[in-house]
């Protein structure tokens, strides 16, 4: 990744400018910081009689100081560059362990500034909302307007380049804009506000989705505003729903309690219909933040297979390898599945393969990322994407692999054993066959693994036999 065309002091240009002065041991008080030109000069008054000339040499700043300075560089305050210099000088020449002293006024200030920048970055990651627009050559581009508290566009843009490497996007802020063309980030002056798209074709979908996943019974307005301060609402499409949800939340919840499952069923059906009409673009899922799983995954992994597939197979979530390569069932569990397809007389290329949850949920174990089961909230949040796939493919039979897939498809928890003993159908009438997830076969001991393998092959044959009347 390259970063091009910078204006004004950036962390890197500041570092280049202060390096000789720091290396020579000049105190911050002996330097003049020239606004606008971003130059540093030694003040003549302080340069006599023992004036130290700037030195060009190696200067090693501790890693922890470097990372702190990078954040302080984003803090919106005119004297931050000078403050950063003083802090670096004190660590280098006064006390190498200065940062371990929280009572030191400079350290205390640095911690406060660092926290404010981190919080602002966190909000940027969560609240940037891209809107679809057409590029000059007719290609699909995404545009977001964001108003950060601090000057965090550069680190924030790097985060989005890593998160959405295959999309062309622009993030504009009052300080400037960053554009990613799938290869490099270009920084430039902010666009006129009138240019930014106010709505795109997905806007109503987001609102419908937000209303459907918002748990009105648990809304706590003050906690919500702490997490989602009001000044961000202007640029959040779903924020238009918040006022009415707050107003009629209690009434809606009471009505839901009375009507029980019937309303949930009707709401799910109507959402399903609106999704079918909405034609979600393929790239849309990469922008989804309906739960927190996107934060630690490489990318959303969509389903794969022919749109005309008669059988759809729904697993739990992508694994480590799937997360990195962006395709479902290509890791060890995928190999078990391929063997089962072969034994059942099916071809992988004829089946649509997908997962209940589209981002990889994991926990660190040393250098490895270990699979972590998604929660019901995450399964529900992701249901919109699964329903959309079912609407698009219209399979004749769906095979649910494991309990998470069953929860996603049935809306309630069932063990695989219980579900395998039942004749199940989706509300639309599509038959549902329950089976074991291939990764549970990998985890089982040899004896149990053989039993589960056989069951999986049998269930795939059953799914295939349900197609028979249609040829
Ligand atoms: S897991 Fe699903 S709901 Fe959660 S962020 Fe990813 S795509 Fe969205």
CSV table of C-alpha atoms and ligand atoms in Angstrom, one decimal:
chain,number,residue,atom,x,y,z
A,1,UNK,CA,0.0,0.0,0.0
A,2,UNK,CA,1.3,3.5,-0.8
A,3,UNK,CA,0.3,6.8,0.6
A,4,UNK,CA,0.5,9.7,-1.8
A,5,UNK,CA,0.2,13.5,-1.8
A,6,UNK,CA,0.2,14.8,1.7
A,7,UNK,CA,-0.5,18.4,2.8
A,8,UNK,CA,0.7,20.1,6.0
A,9,UNK,CA,2.4,18.3,8.9
A,10,UNK,CA,1.7,14.6,9.0
A,11,UNK,CA,3.3,12.3,11.6
A,12,UNK,CA,5.9,11.3,9.0
A,13,UNK,CA,6.8,14.8,7.9
A,14,UNK,CA,6.9,15.9,11.6
A,15,UNK,CA,9.3,13.1,12.3
A,16,UNK,CA,11.5,14.0,9.4
A,17,UNK,CA,11.5,17.6,10.5
A,18,UNK,CA,12.4,17.0,14.2
A,19,UNK,CA,14.8,14.2,13.7
A,20,UNK,CA,18.0,16.4,13.4
A,21,UNK,CA,17.0,18.6,16.3
A,22,UNK,CA,16.2,15.7,18.6
A,23,UNK,CA,19.4,13.9,17.6
A,24,UNK,CA,21.3,17.0,18.6
A,25,UNK,CA,19.5,17.2,21.9
A,26,UNK,CA,17.8,20.6,21.4
A,27,UNK,CA,15.2,21.3,24.0
A,28,UNK,CA,11.7,22.1,22.7
A,29,UNK,CA,11.9,25.6,24.3
A,30,UNK,CA,14.8,26.4,22.0
A,31,UNK,CA,12.9,25.8,18.8
A,32,UNK,CA,10.5,28.0,16.9
A,33,UNK,CA,7.5,26.2,15.2
A,34,UNK,CA,6.4,28.0,12.1
A,35,UNK,CA,2.7,27.7,11.5
A,36,UNK,CA,1.7,27.1,8.0
A,37,UNK,CA,5.1,26.3,6.5
A,38,UNK,CA,5.5,23.4,8.9
A,39,UNK,CA,9.2,24.2,9.5
A,40,UNK,CA,11.1,24.1,12.6
A,41,UNK,CA,13.9,26.6,13.3
A,42,UNK,CA,16.3,27.0,16.2
A,43,UNK,CA,15.5,30.3,17.9
A,44,UNK,CA,18.6,32.5,17.7
A,45,UNK,CA,18.2,33.7,21.3
A,46,UNK,CA,18.5,30.2,22.6
A,47,UNK,CA,21.4,29.3,20.3
A,48,UNK,CA,24.0,31.1,22.2
A,49,UNK,CA,26.4,30.6,23.7
A,50,UNK,CA,26.0,26.8,23.7
A,51,UNK,CA,23.9,26.4,20.6
A,52,UNK,CA,23.7,22.9,19.4
A,53,UNK,CA,23.5,22.5,15.6
A,54,UNK,CA,21.1,20.0,14.3
A,55,UNK,CA,22.7,16.6,13.7
A,56,UNK,CA,21.9,14.2,11.0
A,57,UNK,CA,22.3,10.7,12.4
A,58,UNK,CA,20.4,7.7,13.6
A,59,UNK,CA,17.8,8.4,16.2
A,60,UNK,CA,16.1,5.4,17.8
A,61,UNK,CA,12.8,6.2,19.6
A,62,UNK,CA,11.3,3.4,21.7
A,63,UNK,CA,8.5,1.6,19.9
A,64,UNK,CA,5.9,2.4,22.6
A,65,UNK,CA,6.8,6.1,22.3
A,66,UNK,CA,6.5,6.0,18.5
A,67,UNK,CA,3.1,4.4,18.7
A,68,UNK,CA,1.9,7.0,21.2
A,69,UNK,CA,3.3,9.9,19.1
A,70,UNK,CA,1.4,8.6,16.1
A,71,UNK,CA,-1.8,8.9,17.9
A,72,UNK,CA,-0.9,12.3,19.5
A,73,UNK,CA,-0.3,13.5,15.9
A,74,UNK,CA,-4.0,13.1,15.3
A,75,UNK,CA,-5.1,15.0,18.3
A,76,UNK,CA,-6.7,18.3,17.1
A,77,UNK,CA,-4.7,21.0,18.9
A,78,UNK,CA,-2.4,23.6,17.4
A,79,UNK,CA,0.5,22.9,19.9
A,80,UNK,CA,0.5,19.2,19.6
A,81,UNK,CA,3.6,19.1,17.5
A,82,UNK,CA,5.6,21.0,20.0
A,83,UNK,CA,4.1,18.9,22.9
A,84,UNK,CA,5.2,15.7,21.0
A,85,UNK,CA,8.7,17.0,20.6
A,86,UNK,CA,8.9,17.8,24.3
A,87,UNK,CA,7.7,14.3,25.3
A,88,UNK,CA,10.2,12.7,22.9
A,89,UNK,CA,13.0,14.8,24.2
A,90,UNK,CA,12.2,14.0,27.8
A,91,UNK,CA,12.1,10.3,27.1
A,92,UNK,CA,15.4,10.5,25.2
A,93,UNK,CA,17.4,12.8,27.5
A,94,UNK,CA,15.7,13.0,30.8
A,95,UNK,CA,14.0,9.7,31.8
A,96,UNK,CA,13.8,6.7,29.5
A,97,UNK,CA,11.0,5.4,31.7
A,98,UNK,CA,9.0,8.6,31.7
A,99,UNK,CA,6.0,7.0,30.1
A,100,UNK,CA,5.7,4.7,33.2
A,101,UNK,CA,5.0,7.7,35.4
A,102,UNK,CA,1.3,8.5,35.2
A,103,UNK,CA,1.7,11.3,37.7
A,104,UNK,CA,3.9,13.3,35.3
A,105,UNK,CA,1.8,16.1,33.8
A,106,UNK,CA,3.1,15.6,30.3
A,107,UNK,CA,2.4,11.8,30.5
A,108,UNK,CA,-1.1,12.4,32.0
A,109,UNK,CA,-1.8,14.8,29.1
A,110,UNK,CA,-0.5,12.3,26.6
A,111,UNK,CA,-2.7,9.5,28.0
A,112,UNK,CA,-5.8,11.7,27.8
A,113,UNK,CA,-5.0,12.7,24.2
A,114,UNK,CA,-4.2,9.2,23.2
A,115,UNK,CA,-7.5,7.9,24.6
A,116,UNK,CA,-9.5,10.6,22.8
A,117,UNK,CA,-7.9,9.7,19.5
A,118,UNK,CA,-8.5,6.0,20.0
A,119,UNK,CA,-12.1,6.6,20.8
A,120,UNK,CA,-12.5,8.7,17.8
A,121,UNK,CA,-10.9,6.0,15.6
A,122,UNK,CA,-13.2,3.4,17.1
A,123,UNK,CA,-16.2,5.6,16.3
A,124,UNK,CA,-15.0,6.1,12.7
A,125,UNK,CA,-14.7,2.3,12.2
A,126,UNK,CA,-18.2,1.8,13.5
A,127,UNK,CA,-20.0,4.8,12.1
A,128,UNK,CA,-18.7,5.3,8.6
A,129,UNK,CA,-21.6,4.5,6.2
A,130,UNK,CA,-20.7,4.1,2.6
A,131,UNK,CA,-23.2,5.1,0.0
A,132,UNK,CA,-23.1,3.6,-3.5
A,133,UNK,CA,-22.4,6.0,-6.4
A,134,UNK,CA,-21.2,5.7,-10.0
A,135,UNK,CA,-17.6,6.5,-10.8
A,136,UNK,CA,-16.6,8.6,-13.8
A,137,UNK,CA,-16.2,5.5,-16.0
A,138,UNK,CA,-19.5,4.0,-14.8
A,139,UNK,CA,-17.9,1.6,-12.2
A,140,UNK,CA,-19.5,1.2,-8.8
A,141,UNK,CA,-17.8,3.4,-6.1
A,142,UNK,CA,-18.7,4.0,-2.5
A,143,UNK,CA,-18.7,7.4,-0.8
A,144,UNK,CA,-18.8,8.2,2.9
A,145,UNK,CA,-18.9,11.5,4.7
A,146,UNK,CA,-17.6,11.5,8.3
A,147,UNK,CA,-17.0,14.2,10.9
A,148,UNK,CA,-14.3,13.1,13.3
A,149,UNK,CA,-13.4,15.0,16.4
A,150,UNK,CA,-9.7,14.6,15.7
A,151,UNK,CA,-7.5,14.4,12.6
A,152,UNK,CA,-7.8,10.7,12.2
A,153,UNK,CA,-8.4,10.4,8.4
A,154,UNK,CA,-5.0,8.8,7.7
A,155,UNK,CA,-5.0,6.0,10.2
A,156,UNK,CA,-8.8,5.5,9.7
A,157,UNK,CA,-8.3,5.3,5.9
A,158,UNK,CA,-5.6,2.6,6.3
A,159,UNK,CA,-8.1,0.6,8.4
A,160,UNK,CA,-10.7,0.7,5.6
A,161,UNK,CA,-8.2,-0.1,2.9
A,162,UNK,CA,-7.4,-3.3,4.8
A,163,UNK,CA,-11.0,-4.0,5.4
A,164,UNK,CA,-12.4,-3.4,1.9
A,165,UNK,CA,-9.4,-3.9,-0.4
A,166,UNK,CA,-11.5,-4.8,-3.4
A,167,UNK,CA,-13.8,-1.8,-3.4
A,168,UNK,CA,-13.2,1.7,-4.7
A,169,UNK,CA,-14.2,4.1,-2.0
A,170,UNK,CA,-13.8,7.7,-0.8
A,171,UNK,CA,-14.1,8.9,2.7
A,172,UNK,CA,-14.5,12.7,3.0
A,173,UNK,CA,-14.1,14.7,6.2
A,174,UNK,CA,-14.0,18.4,6.9
A,175,UNK,CA,-10.2,18.1,7.0
A,176,UNK,CA,-9.7,16.4,3.7
A,177,UNK,CA,-10.6,13.2,1.8
A,178,UNK,CA,-9.1,9.8,1.3
A,179,UNK,CA,-9.8,7.7,-1.9
A,180,UNK,CA,-8.9,4.1,-2.3
A,181,UNK,CA,-8.7,2.7,-5.8
A,182,UNK,CA,-7.9,-1.0,-4.7
A,183,UNK,CA,-4.2,-0.2,-4.9
A,184,UNK,CA,-3.3,3.0,-3.1
A,185,UNK,CA,-4.8,5.7,-0.9
A,186,UNK,CA,-4.8,9.2,-2.3
A,187,UNK,CA,-5.4,12.1,0.2
A,188,UNK,CA,-6.7,15.4,-1.1
A,189,UNK,CA,-8.7,18.5,-0.2
A,190,UNK,CA,-12.4,17.9,0.9
A,191,UNK,CA,-15.1,17.8,-1.7
A,192,UNK,CA,-17.9,20.2,-1.7
A,193,UNK,CA,-20.6,18.9,0.6
A,194,UNK,CA,-23.2,19.2,-2.2
A,195,UNK,CA,-21.4,16.5,-4.1
A,196,UNK,CA,-21.9,13.7,-1.5
A,197,UNK,CA,-24.7,11.2,-2.3
A,198,UNK,CA,-27.5,11.5,0.3
A,199,UNK,CA,-29.2,8.2,-0.5
A,200,UNK,CA,-28.5,5.0,-2.4
A,201,UNK,CA,-30.5,2.0,-3.3
A,202,UNK,CA,-29.7,0.2,-0.1
A,203,UNK,CA,-30.8,3.0,2.2
A,204,UNK,CA,-34.4,1.7,2.7
A,205,UNK,CA,-32.9,-1.8,3.2
A,206,UNK,CA,-30.7,-0.6,6.1
A,207,UNK,CA,-33.7,1.1,7.7
A,208,UNK,CA,-35.9,-2.0,7.4
A,209,UNK,CA,-33.1,-4.1,8.7
A,210,UNK,CA,-32.3,-1.7,11.7
A,211,UNK,CA,-36.0,-1.7,12.6
A,212,UNK,CA,-36.2,-5.4,12.5
A,213,UNK,CA,-33.1,-6.1,14.6
A,214,UNK,CA,-33.6,-3.3,17.1
A,215,UNK,CA,-34.8,-4.7,20.4
A,216,UNK,CA,-37.2,-2.0,21.4
A,217,UNK,CA,-37.7,-3.5,24.9
A,218,UNK,CA,-34.0,-3.0,25.7
A,219,UNK,CA,-33.4,0.5,24.4
A,220,UNK,CA,-31.7,2.7,27.0
A,221,UNK,CA,-31.6,6.2,25.5
A,222,UNK,CA,-28.8,7.5,27.6
A,223,UNK,CA,-26.6,4.4,27.2
A,224,UNK,CA,-27.3,4.5,23.5
A,225,UNK,CA,-26.3,8.1,23.2
A,226,UNK,CA,-23.1,7.4,25.1
A,227,UNK,CA,-22.1,4.8,22.6
A,228,UNK,CA,-23.5,6.6,19.6
A,229,UNK,CA,-23.2,10.4,20.3
A,230,UNK,CA,-25.8,12.5,18.5
A,231,UNK,CA,-23.3,14.4,16.3
A,232,UNK,CA,-22.8,11.1,14.4
A,233,UNK,CA,-26.5,10.7,13.7
A,234,UNK,CA,-26.5,13.1,10.7
A,235,UNK,CA,-24.6,10.6,8.6
A,236,UNK,CA,-26.1,7.3,9.8
A,237,UNK,CA,-29.0,6.3,7.5
A,238,UNK,CA,-30.5,4.2,10.3
A,239,UNK,CA,-30.6,7.2,12.7
A,240,UNK,CA,-33.8,8.4,11.0
A,241,UNK,CA,-35.5,5.4,12.7
A,242,UNK,CA,-34.2,6.1,16.2
A,243,UNK,CA,-36.7,8.8,17.2
A,244,UNK,CA,-39.7,6.7,16.2
A,245,UNK,CA,-38.3,3.6,17.8
A,246,UNK,CA,-37.8,5.5,21.0
A,247,UNK,CA,-41.3,7.0,20.8
A,248,UNK,CA,-43.2,3.9,20.2
A,249,UNK,CA,-40.7,1.3,21.6
A,250,UNK,CA,-42.8,0.5,24.7
A,251,UNK,CA,-46.0,0.2,22.8
A,252,UNK,CA,-44.5,-2.0,20.1
A,253,UNK,CA,-43.0,-4.3,22.7
A,254,UNK,CA,-46.3,-4.7,24.6
A,255,UNK,CA,-48.0,-5.5,21.3
A,256,UNK,CA,-45.4,-8.0,20.5
A,257,UNK,CA,-45.8,-9.7,23.8
A,258,UNK,CA,-49.5,-10.1,23.1
A,259,UNK,CA,-49.3,-11.3,19.6
A,260,UNK,CA,-46.4,-13.6,20.3
A,261,UNK,CA,-44.8,-15.5,17.5
A,262,UNK,CA,-47.4,-14.6,15.0
A,263,UNK,CA,-46.0,-11.1,14.6
A,264,UNK,CA,-42.5,-12.3,14.5
A,265,UNK,CA,-43.4,-14.7,11.7
A,266,UNK,CA,-45.2,-11.9,9.8
A,267,UNK,CA,-42.3,-9.5,10.3
A,268,UNK,CA,-39.9,-12.1,9.1
A,269,UNK,CA,-42.0,-12.8,6.0
A,270,UNK,CA,-42.4,-9.2,5.2
A,271,UNK,CA,-38.7,-8.6,5.6
A,272,UNK,CA,-38.0,-11.5,3.4
A,273,UNK,CA,-40.3,-10.0,0.7
A,274,UNK,CA,-38.7,-6.6,0.9
A,275,UNK,CA,-35.2,-8.1,0.7
A,276,UNK,CA,-36.2,-10.1,-2.3
A,277,UNK,CA,-37.3,-6.8,-4.0
A,278,UNK,CA,-34.3,-4.8,-2.8
A,279,UNK,CA,-31.7,-6.7,-4.8
A,280,UNK,CA,-28.8,-6.3,-2.4
A,281,UNK,CA,-25.6,-5.7,-4.4
A,282,UNK,CA,-22.9,-8.3,-3.9
A,283,UNK,CA,-20.5,-5.8,-2.3
A,284,UNK,CA,-23.1,-4.7,0.2
A,285,UNK,CA,-22.3,-7.4,2.7
A,286,UNK,CA,-18.7,-6.2,3.0
A,287,UNK,CA,-20.1,-3.0,4.5
A,288,UNK,CA,-22.3,-4.8,7.0
A,289,UNK,CA,-21.7,-3.8,10.7
A,290,UNK,CA,-24.9,-5.2,12.1
A,291,UNK,CA,-22.9,-7.1,14.7
A,292,UNK,CA,-19.4,-6.9,15.9
A,293,UNK,CA,-17.9,-9.9,14.0
A,294,UNK,CA,-16.7,-7.8,11.0
A,295,UNK,CA,-14.2,-6.0,13.3
A,296,UNK,CA,-11.9,-8.9,13.7
A,297,UNK,CA,-12.5,-10.8,10.4
A,298,UNK,CA,-10.7,-10.3,7.1
A,299,UNK,CA,-13.8,-10.2,5.0
A,300,UNK,CA,-17.4,-11.4,4.8
A,301,UNK,CA,-17.6,-14.7,3.1
A,302,UNK,CA,-20.6,-15.0,0.8
A,303,UNK,CA,-22.2,-18.2,-0.5
A,304,UNK,CA,-20.8,-19.9,-3.5
A,305,UNK,CA,-22.5,-22.0,-6.2
A,306,UNK,CA,-24.9,-21.8,-9.1
A,307,UNK,CA,-27.9,-19.5,-8.7
A,308,UNK,CA,-29.9,-22.3,-10.2
A,309,UNK,CA,-28.8,-24.8,-7.6
A,310,UNK,CA,-31.6,-27.2,-6.3
A,311,UNK,CA,-29.8,-27.9,-3.0
A,312,UNK,CA,-28.6,-25.2,-0.7
A,313,UNK,CA,-26.3,-26.2,2.1
A,314,UNK,CA,-26.0,-23.9,5.1
A,315,UNK,CA,-23.1,-24.2,7.6
A,316,UNK,CA,-22.3,-22.2,10.6
A,317,UNK,CA,-19.6,-19.6,9.7
A,318,UNK,CA,-16.4,-19.3,7.7
A,319,UNK,CA,-13.3,-20.8,9.3
A,320,UNK,CA,-9.7,-19.5,9.4
A,321,UNK,CA,-8.9,-20.4,5.8
A,322,UNK,CA,-12.3,-19.3,4.4
A,323,UNK,CA,-11.9,-16.0,6.1
A,324,UNK,CA,-8.5,-15.4,4.4
A,325,UNK,CA,-9.5,-16.6,1.0
A,326,UNK,CA,-13.1,-15.4,0.9
A,327,UNK,CA,-14.7,-18.7,0.0
A,328,UNK,CA,-16.9,-21.1,2.0
A,329,UNK,CA,-16.0,-24.7,2.8
A,330,UNK,CA,-12.4,-24.7,1.5
A,331,UNK,CA,-10.6,-25.7,4.7
A,332,UNK,CA,-10.4,-29.1,6.5
A,333,UNK,CA,-14.2,-29.2,7.0
A,334,UNK,CA,-14.7,-28.6,3.3
A,335,UNK,CA,-12.6,-31.7,2.5
A,336,UNK,CA,-14.8,-33.8,4.7
A,337,UNK,CA,-17.8,-32.3,2.9
A,338,UNK,CA,-16.3,-33.1,-0.5
A,339,UNK,CA,-15.8,-36.7,0.5
A,340,UNK,CA,-19.4,-36.9,1.8
A,341,UNK,CA,-20.7,-35.4,-1.5
A,342,UNK,CA,-18.8,-38.0,-3.4
A,343,UNK,CA,-20.2,-40.8,-1.2
A,344,UNK,CA,-23.7,-39.5,-1.6
A,345,UNK,CA,-23.4,-39.2,-5.4
A,346,UNK,CA,-23.5,-35.4,-5.4
A,347,UNK,CA,-21.3,-32.8,-7.1
A,348,UNK,CA,-20.1,-29.8,-5.2
A,349,UNK,CA,-20.4,-27.6,-8.3
A,350,UNK,CA,-24.2,-28.2,-8.4
A,351,UNK,CA,-24.8,-27.2,-4.8
A,352,UNK,CA,-25.0,-23.7,-3.3
A,353,UNK,CA,-22.8,-23.6,-0.2
A,354,UNK,CA,-23.2,-20.8,2.4
A,355,UNK,CA,-23.1,-20.1,6.1
A,356,UNK,CA,-25.5,-18.8,8.7
A,357,UNK,CA,-23.0,-16.1,9.7
A,358,UNK,CA,-20.8,-14.5,7.2
A,359,UNK,CA,-17.8,-13.2,9.2
A,360,UNK,CA,-15.4,-15.5,11.0
A,361,UNK,CA,-15.7,-15.4,14.8
A,362,UNK,CA,-12.5,-16.5,16.6
A,363,UNK,CA,-10.4,-16.2,19.7
A,364,UNK,CA,-6.6,-16.0,19.8
A,365,UNK,CA,-4.7,-19.0,21.0
A,366,UNK,CA,-1.0,-18.2,20.7
A,367,UNK,CA,-0.6,-17.3,17.0
A,368,UNK,CA,-3.6,-19.3,16.0
A,369,UNK,CA,-7.2,-18.1,15.5
A,370,UNK,CA,-9.5,-20.6,17.0
A,371,UNK,CA,-13.1,-20.9,15.9
A,372,UNK,CA,-15.6,-19.5,18.4
A,373,UNK,CA,-19.3,-20.4,18.0
A,374,UNK,CA,-21.5,-17.4,17.0
A,375,UNK,CA,-24.1,-16.2,19.5
A,376,UNK,CA,-27.8,-16.1,18.8
A,377,UNK,CA,-27.7,-12.3,18.4
A,378,UNK,CA,-25.0,-12.6,15.7
A,379,UNK,CA,-27.0,-15.4,14.0
A,380,UNK,CA,-30.1,-13.2,14.0
A,381,UNK,CA,-28.2,-10.1,12.9
A,382,UNK,CA,-26.8,-12.0,9.9
A,383,UNK,CA,-30.1,-13.6,9.0
A,384,UNK,CA,-30.8,-10.9,6.5
A,385,UNK,CA,-28.0,-12.0,4.3
A,386,UNK,CA,-29.0,-15.7,4.4
A,387,UNK,CA,-32.6,-14.9,3.6
A,388,UNK,CA,-31.4,-12.8,0.7
A,389,UNK,CA,-29.4,-15.8,-0.6
A,390,UNK,CA,-32.4,-18.1,-0.2
A,391,UNK,CA,-34.6,-15.6,-2.1
A,392,UNK,CA,-32.0,-15.4,-4.9
A,393,UNK,CA,-31.3,-19.1,-5.3
A,394,UNK,CA,-34.8,-20.5,-4.5
A,395,UNK,CA,-33.5,-23.9,-3.6
A,396,UNK,CA,-35.8,-26.9,-3.6
A,397,UNK,CA,-34.1,-28.4,-0.5
A,398,UNK,CA,-32.0,-26.8,2.2
A,399,UNK,CA,-29.5,-28.8,4.3
A,400,UNK,CA,-28.7,-27.3,7.7
A,401,UNK,CA,-25.3,-28.4,9.0
A,402,UNK,CA,-25.1,-28.0,12.7
A,403,UNK,CA,-27.1,-26.2,15.4
A,404,UNK,CA,-26.2,-22.7,14.4
A,405,UNK,CA,-27.6,-23.2,10.9
A,406,UNK,CA,-30.8,-24.7,12.4
A,407,UNK,CA,-31.2,-21.6,14.6
A,408,UNK,CA,-30.7,-19.4,11.6
A,409,UNK,CA,-33.2,-21.2,9.5
A,410,UNK,CA,-35.8,-22.1,12.1
A,411,UNK,CA,-35.5,-19.1,14.4
A,412,UNK,CA,-35.2,-21.3,17.4
A,413,UNK,CA,-32.6,-23.5,18.9
A,414,UNK,CA,-32.7,-27.3,18.2
A,415,UNK,CA,-30.1,-30.0,18.6
A,416,UNK,CA,-29.1,-31.7,15.4
A,417,UNK,CA,-30.3,-35.1,16.9
A,418,UNK,CA,-33.8,-33.7,17.6
A,419,UNK,CA,-34.0,-32.0,14.2
A,420,UNK,CA,-32.8,-35.1,12.3
A,421,UNK,CA,-35.7,-37.0,13.7
A,422,UNK,CA,-38.3,-34.5,12.4
A,423,UNK,CA,-39.7,-33.6,9.0
A,424,UNK,CA,-38.9,-29.9,8.8
A,425,UNK,CA,-40.0,-27.2,6.4
A,426,UNK,CA,-39.2,-23.5,6.2
A,427,UNK,CA,-42.3,-21.1,6.4
A,428,UNK,CA,-42.1,-21.0,2.6
A,429,UNK,CA,-42.6,-24.8,2.4
A,430,UNK,CA,-39.0,-25.6,1.3
A,431,UNK,CA,-38.0,-28.9,3.0
A,432,UNK,CA,-35.2,-28.7,5.5
A,433,UNK,CA,-32.8,-31.6,6.2
A,434,UNK,CA,-30.7,-31.4,9.4
A,435,UNK,CA,-27.3,-32.9,9.6
A,436,UNK,CA,-23.9,-32.7,11.4
A,437,UNK,CA,-21.4,-30.0,10.6
A,438,UNK,CA,-18.2,-31.5,9.0
A,439,UNK,CA,-16.1,-29.8,11.7
A,440,UNK,CA,-17.9,-31.7,14.4
A,441,UNK,CA,-16.8,-34.9,12.5
A,442,UNK,CA,-13.2,-33.6,12.6
A,443,UNK,CA,-13.4,-33.0,16.3
A,444,UNK,CA,-15.0,-36.3,17.3
A,445,UNK,CA,-12.9,-39.4,18.2
A,446,UNK,CA,-12.5,-42.1,15.5
A,447,UNK,CA,-15.5,-44.2,16.4
A,448,UNK,CA,-17.9,-41.3,16.7
A,449,UNK,CA,-16.4,-39.6,13.7
A,450,UNK,CA,-17.3,-42.6,11.5
A,451,UNK,CA,-20.9,-42.6,12.8
A,452,UNK,CA,-21.3,-38.9,12.1
A,453,UNK,CA,-19.7,-39.3,8.6
A,454,UNK,CA,-22.2,-42.0,7.7
A,455,UNK,CA,-25.1,-39.8,9.1
A,456,UNK,CA,-23.9,-36.9,6.9
A,457,UNK,CA,-23.8,-39.0,3.8
A,458,UNK,CA,-27.2,-40.4,4.6
A,459,UNK,CA,-28.7,-36.9,5.1
A,460,UNK,CA,-27.2,-35.7,1.8
A,461,UNK,CA,-28.8,-38.7,0.1
A,462,UNK,CA,-32.1,-37.8,1.8
A,463,UNK,CA,-31.8,-34.2,0.5
A,464,UNK,CA,-31.1,-35.5,-3.0
A,465,UNK,CA,-34.1,-37.9,-2.8
A,466,UNK,CA,-36.4,-35.0,-2.0
A,467,UNK,CA,-35.5,-33.6,-5.5
A,468,UNK,CA,-36.6,-36.8,-7.2
A,469,UNK,CA,-40.2,-35.8,-8.1
A,470,UNK,CA,-38.8,-32.8,-10.0
A,471,UNK,CA,-36.3,-34.8,-11.9
B,1,LIG,S1,-21.5,-11.5,10.7
B,1,LIG,FE1,-23.2,-11.0,9.4
B,1,LIG,S2,-24.4,-9.5,10.6
B,1,LIG,FE2,-22.4,-9.6,11.5
B,1,LIG,S3,-21.2,-8.0,10.5
B,1,LIG,FE3,-20.8,-9.9,9.4
B,1,LIG,S4,-22.3,-9.9,7.7
B,1,LIG,FE4,-23.0,-8.4,9.2
